[in-house]
Coordinates of C-alpha atoms and ligand atoms in Angstrom, one line a residue:
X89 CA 3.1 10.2 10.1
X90 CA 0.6 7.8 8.9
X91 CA -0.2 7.4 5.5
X92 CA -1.9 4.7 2.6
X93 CA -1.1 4.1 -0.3
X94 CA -4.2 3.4 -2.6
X95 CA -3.2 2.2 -6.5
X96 CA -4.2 -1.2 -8.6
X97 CA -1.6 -3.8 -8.4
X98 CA 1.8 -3.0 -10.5
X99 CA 1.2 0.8 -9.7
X100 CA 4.2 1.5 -7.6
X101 CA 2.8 1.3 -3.7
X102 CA 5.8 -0.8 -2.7
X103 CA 8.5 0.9 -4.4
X104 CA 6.9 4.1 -3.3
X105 CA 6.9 2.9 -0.1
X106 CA 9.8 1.7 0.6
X107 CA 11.4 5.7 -0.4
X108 CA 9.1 6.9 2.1
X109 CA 10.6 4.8 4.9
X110 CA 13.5 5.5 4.2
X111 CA 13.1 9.3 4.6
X112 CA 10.2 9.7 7.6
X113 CA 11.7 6.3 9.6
X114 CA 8.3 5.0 9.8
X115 CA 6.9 1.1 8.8
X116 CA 5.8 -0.1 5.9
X117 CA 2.5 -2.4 6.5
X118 CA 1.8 -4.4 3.8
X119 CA -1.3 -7.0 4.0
X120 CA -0.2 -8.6 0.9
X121 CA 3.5 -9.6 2.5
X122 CA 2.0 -10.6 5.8
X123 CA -0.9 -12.9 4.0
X124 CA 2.5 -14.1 1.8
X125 CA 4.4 -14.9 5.1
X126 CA 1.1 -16.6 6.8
X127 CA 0.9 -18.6 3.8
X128 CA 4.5 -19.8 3.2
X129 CA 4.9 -20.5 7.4
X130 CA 1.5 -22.7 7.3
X131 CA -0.3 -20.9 9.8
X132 CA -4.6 -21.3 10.2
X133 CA -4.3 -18.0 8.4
X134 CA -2.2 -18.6 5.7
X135 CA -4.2 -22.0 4.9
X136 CA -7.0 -19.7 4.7
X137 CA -6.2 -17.7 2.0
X138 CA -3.6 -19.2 0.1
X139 CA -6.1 -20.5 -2.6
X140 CA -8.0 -16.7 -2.5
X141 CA -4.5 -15.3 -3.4
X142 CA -3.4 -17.4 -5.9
X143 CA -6.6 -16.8 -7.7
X144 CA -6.6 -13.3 -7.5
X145 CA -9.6 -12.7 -5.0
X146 CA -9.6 -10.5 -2.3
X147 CA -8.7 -12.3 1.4
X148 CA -12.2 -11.9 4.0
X149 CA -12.0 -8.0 5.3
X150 CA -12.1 -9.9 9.1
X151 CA -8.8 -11.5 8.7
X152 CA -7.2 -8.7 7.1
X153 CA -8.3 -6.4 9.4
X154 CA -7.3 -8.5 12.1
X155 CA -3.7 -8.5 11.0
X156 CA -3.6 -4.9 10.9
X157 CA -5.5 -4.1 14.1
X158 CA -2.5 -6.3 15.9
X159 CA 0.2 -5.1 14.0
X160 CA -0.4 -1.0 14.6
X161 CA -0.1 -1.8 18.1
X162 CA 3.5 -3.1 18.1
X163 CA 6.3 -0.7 19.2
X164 CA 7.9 0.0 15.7
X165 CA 4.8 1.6 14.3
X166 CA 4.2 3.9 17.1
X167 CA 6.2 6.5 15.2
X168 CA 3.8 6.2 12.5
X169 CA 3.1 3.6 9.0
X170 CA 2.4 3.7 5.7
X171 CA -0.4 1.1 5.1
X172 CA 0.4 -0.2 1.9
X173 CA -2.4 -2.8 0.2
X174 CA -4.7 -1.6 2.9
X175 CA -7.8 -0.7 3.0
X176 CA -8.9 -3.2 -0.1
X177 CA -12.6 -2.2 0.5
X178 CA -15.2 0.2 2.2
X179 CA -16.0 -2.2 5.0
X180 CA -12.2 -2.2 5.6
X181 CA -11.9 1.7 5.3
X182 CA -14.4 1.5 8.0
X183 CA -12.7 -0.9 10.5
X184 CA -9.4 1.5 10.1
X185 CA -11.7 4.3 11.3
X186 CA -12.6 2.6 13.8
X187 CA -9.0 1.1 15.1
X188 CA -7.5 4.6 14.7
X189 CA -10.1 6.0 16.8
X190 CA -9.9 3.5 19.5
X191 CA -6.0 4.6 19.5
X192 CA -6.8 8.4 19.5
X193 CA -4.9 8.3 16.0
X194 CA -5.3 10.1 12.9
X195 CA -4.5 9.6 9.2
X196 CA -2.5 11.9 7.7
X197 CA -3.2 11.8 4.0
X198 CA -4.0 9.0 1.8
X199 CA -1.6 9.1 -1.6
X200 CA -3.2 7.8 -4.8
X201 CA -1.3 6.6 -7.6
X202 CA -3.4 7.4 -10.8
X203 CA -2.3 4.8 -13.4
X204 CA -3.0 4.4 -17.2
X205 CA -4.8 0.4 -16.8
X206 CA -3.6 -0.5 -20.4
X207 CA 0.2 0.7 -19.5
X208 CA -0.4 -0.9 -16.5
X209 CA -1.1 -4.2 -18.0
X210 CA 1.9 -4.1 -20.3
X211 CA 4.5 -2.9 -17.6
X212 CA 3.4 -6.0 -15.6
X213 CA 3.7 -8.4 -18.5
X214 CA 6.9 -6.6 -19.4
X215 CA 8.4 -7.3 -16.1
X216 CA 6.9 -11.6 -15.9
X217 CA 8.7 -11.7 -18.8
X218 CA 12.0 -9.9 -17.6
X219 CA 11.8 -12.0 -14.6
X220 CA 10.7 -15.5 -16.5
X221 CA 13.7 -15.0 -18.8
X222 CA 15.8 -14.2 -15.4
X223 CA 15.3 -17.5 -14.0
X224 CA 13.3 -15.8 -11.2
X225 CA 10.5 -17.2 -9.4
X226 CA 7.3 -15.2 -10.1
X227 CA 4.3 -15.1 -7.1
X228 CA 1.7 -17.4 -7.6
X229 CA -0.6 -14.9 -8.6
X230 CA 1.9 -13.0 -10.9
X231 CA 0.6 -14.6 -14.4
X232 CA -1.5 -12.4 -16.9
X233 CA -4.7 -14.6 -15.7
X234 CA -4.8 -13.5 -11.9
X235 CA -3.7 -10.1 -13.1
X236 CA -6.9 -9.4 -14.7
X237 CA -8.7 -10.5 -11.9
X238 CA -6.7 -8.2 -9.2
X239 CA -7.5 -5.5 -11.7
X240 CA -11.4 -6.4 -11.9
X241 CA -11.2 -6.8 -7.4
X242 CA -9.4 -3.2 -7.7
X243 CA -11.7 -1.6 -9.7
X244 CA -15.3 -3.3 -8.3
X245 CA -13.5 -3.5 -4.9
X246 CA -10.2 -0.8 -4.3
X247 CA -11.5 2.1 -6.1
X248 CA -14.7 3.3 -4.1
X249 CA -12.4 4.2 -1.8
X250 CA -10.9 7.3 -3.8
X251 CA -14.5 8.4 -2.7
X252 CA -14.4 7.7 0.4
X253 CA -11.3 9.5 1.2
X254 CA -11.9 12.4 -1.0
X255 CA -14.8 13.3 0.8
X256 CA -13.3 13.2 4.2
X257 CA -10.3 15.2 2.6
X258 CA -7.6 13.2 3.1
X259 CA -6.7 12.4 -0.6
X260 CA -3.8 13.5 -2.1
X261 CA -3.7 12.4 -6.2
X262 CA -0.4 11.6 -7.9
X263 CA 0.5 10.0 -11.4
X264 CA 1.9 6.5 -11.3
X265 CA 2.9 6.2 -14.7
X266 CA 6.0 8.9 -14.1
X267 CA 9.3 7.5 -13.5
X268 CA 10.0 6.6 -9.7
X269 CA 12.0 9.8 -8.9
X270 CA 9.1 12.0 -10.4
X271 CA 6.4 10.1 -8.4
X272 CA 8.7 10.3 -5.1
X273 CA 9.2 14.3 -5.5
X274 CA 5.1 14.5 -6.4
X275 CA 4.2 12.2 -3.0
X276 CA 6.7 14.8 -1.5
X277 CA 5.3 18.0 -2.6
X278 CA 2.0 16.5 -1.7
X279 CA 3.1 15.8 1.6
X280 CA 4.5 19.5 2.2
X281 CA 0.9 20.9 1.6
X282 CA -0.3 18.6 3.9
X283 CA -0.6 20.6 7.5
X284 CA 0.1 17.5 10.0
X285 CA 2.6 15.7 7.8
X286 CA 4.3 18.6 6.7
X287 CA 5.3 18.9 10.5
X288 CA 6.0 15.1 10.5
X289 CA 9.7 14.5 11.3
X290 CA 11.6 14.0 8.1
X291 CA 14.6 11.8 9.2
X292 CA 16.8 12.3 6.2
X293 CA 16.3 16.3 6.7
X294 CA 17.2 15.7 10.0
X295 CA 20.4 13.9 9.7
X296 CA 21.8 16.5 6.9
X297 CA 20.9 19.3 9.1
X298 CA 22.6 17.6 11.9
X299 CA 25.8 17.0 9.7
X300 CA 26.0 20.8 8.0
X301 CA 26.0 22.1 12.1
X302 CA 28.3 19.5 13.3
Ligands
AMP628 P1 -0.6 -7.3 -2.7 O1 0.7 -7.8 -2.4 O2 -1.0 -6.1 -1.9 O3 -0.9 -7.1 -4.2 O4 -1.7 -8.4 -2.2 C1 -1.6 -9.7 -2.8 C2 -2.9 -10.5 -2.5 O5 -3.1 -10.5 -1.1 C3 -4.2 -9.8 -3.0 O6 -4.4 -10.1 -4.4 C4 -5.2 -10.3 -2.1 O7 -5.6 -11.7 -2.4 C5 -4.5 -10.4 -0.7 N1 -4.7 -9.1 0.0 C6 -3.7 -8.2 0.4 N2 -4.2 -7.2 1.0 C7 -5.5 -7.4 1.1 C8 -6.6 -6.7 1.7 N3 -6.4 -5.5 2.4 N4 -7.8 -7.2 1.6 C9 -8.1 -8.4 1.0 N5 -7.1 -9.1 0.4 C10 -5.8 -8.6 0.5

């Protein structure tokens, strides 16, 4: 199964994410934690973008696209990948086309999380503070500041693409601002009325049905 995840930042992609690893055994490919890594291992790359990042901005579509165009062809994500982060922008929407074409690969649906921006702003802030008072170390771009501007780059940026993908009719709407079990079981549902993914292989299902015959 392959799948994005399309949301502003703080609406859930990771955490959503990470649930649907867990139950299809695919990868999760997040630009966002590769550019992190690139930048914290010094790489030509990471020295790039790290000043894009911590400002906010979006990272040049050619280097993100770059990363992902490598990183579909290794062996854990032939089984399929949940592209989380990514596409950013149209001319990136494009390039995916393109790389999944090359491949003879298709998406299977593209999952967004509709989100409430004022909530979304608090929940944020909430959580910097939670984590501030924690002791924790926040990301360079996790500071009310940069938020704003990741929210600006989604909207002028990110959100064209709900467009883009609703046309082609691969979009599947959910809302964010549910509790995480409720978004999970909506992404699910979503999923079931979705012909090819619907059919994908659903690793948890499989190893319950494997245990009630054994
Ligand atoms: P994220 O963890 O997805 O919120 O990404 C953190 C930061 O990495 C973003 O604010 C951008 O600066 C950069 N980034 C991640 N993915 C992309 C992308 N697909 N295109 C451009 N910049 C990206």
């Amino acid at each position: 199964m392959r799948l994005i995840l399309l949301g502003p930042p703080g609406a859930g992609k990771g955490t959503q994410a990470l649930r649907l690893v867990a139950k299809y055994g695919i990868v999760q490919l997040s630009t966002g934690e590769m550019l992190r890594a690139a930048v914290k291992a010094g790489t030509p790359v990471g020295r790039q973008v790290q000043e894009i990042m911590a400002s906010g901005g979006l990272c040049p579509d050619d280097v993100v696209v770059g990363i992902i165009g490598q990183r579909i062809d290794e062996p854990d994500a032939r089984k399929g990948f949940i592209l989380d982060g990514f596409p950013r922008t149209v001319p990136q929407a494009e390039a995916l086309d393109r790389i999944l074409a090359s491949r003879g690969l298709k998406l299977d649906a593209v999952i967004e999380l509709r989100v409430d921006e004022d909530a979304l702003i608090r929940r944020i802030e909430n959580r910097i503070g939670e984590m501030k008072a924690r002791g924790e170390k926040l990301r360079d771009d996790d500071n009310p500041d940069v938020l704003h501007k990741r929210l600006i780059a989604y909207r002028e940026m990110t959100a064209p693409l709900i467009a883009y993908y609703r046309q082609r009719g691969s979009l599947r709407s959910v809302n964010g601002m549910a509790p995480i079990a409720e978004v999970t079981a909506a992404i699910d549902q979503a999923l079931a009325a979705t012909p090819s993914a619907g059919r994908a292989q659903d690793v948890e299902g499989k190893k319950k049905s494997k245990e009630l015959s054994s």
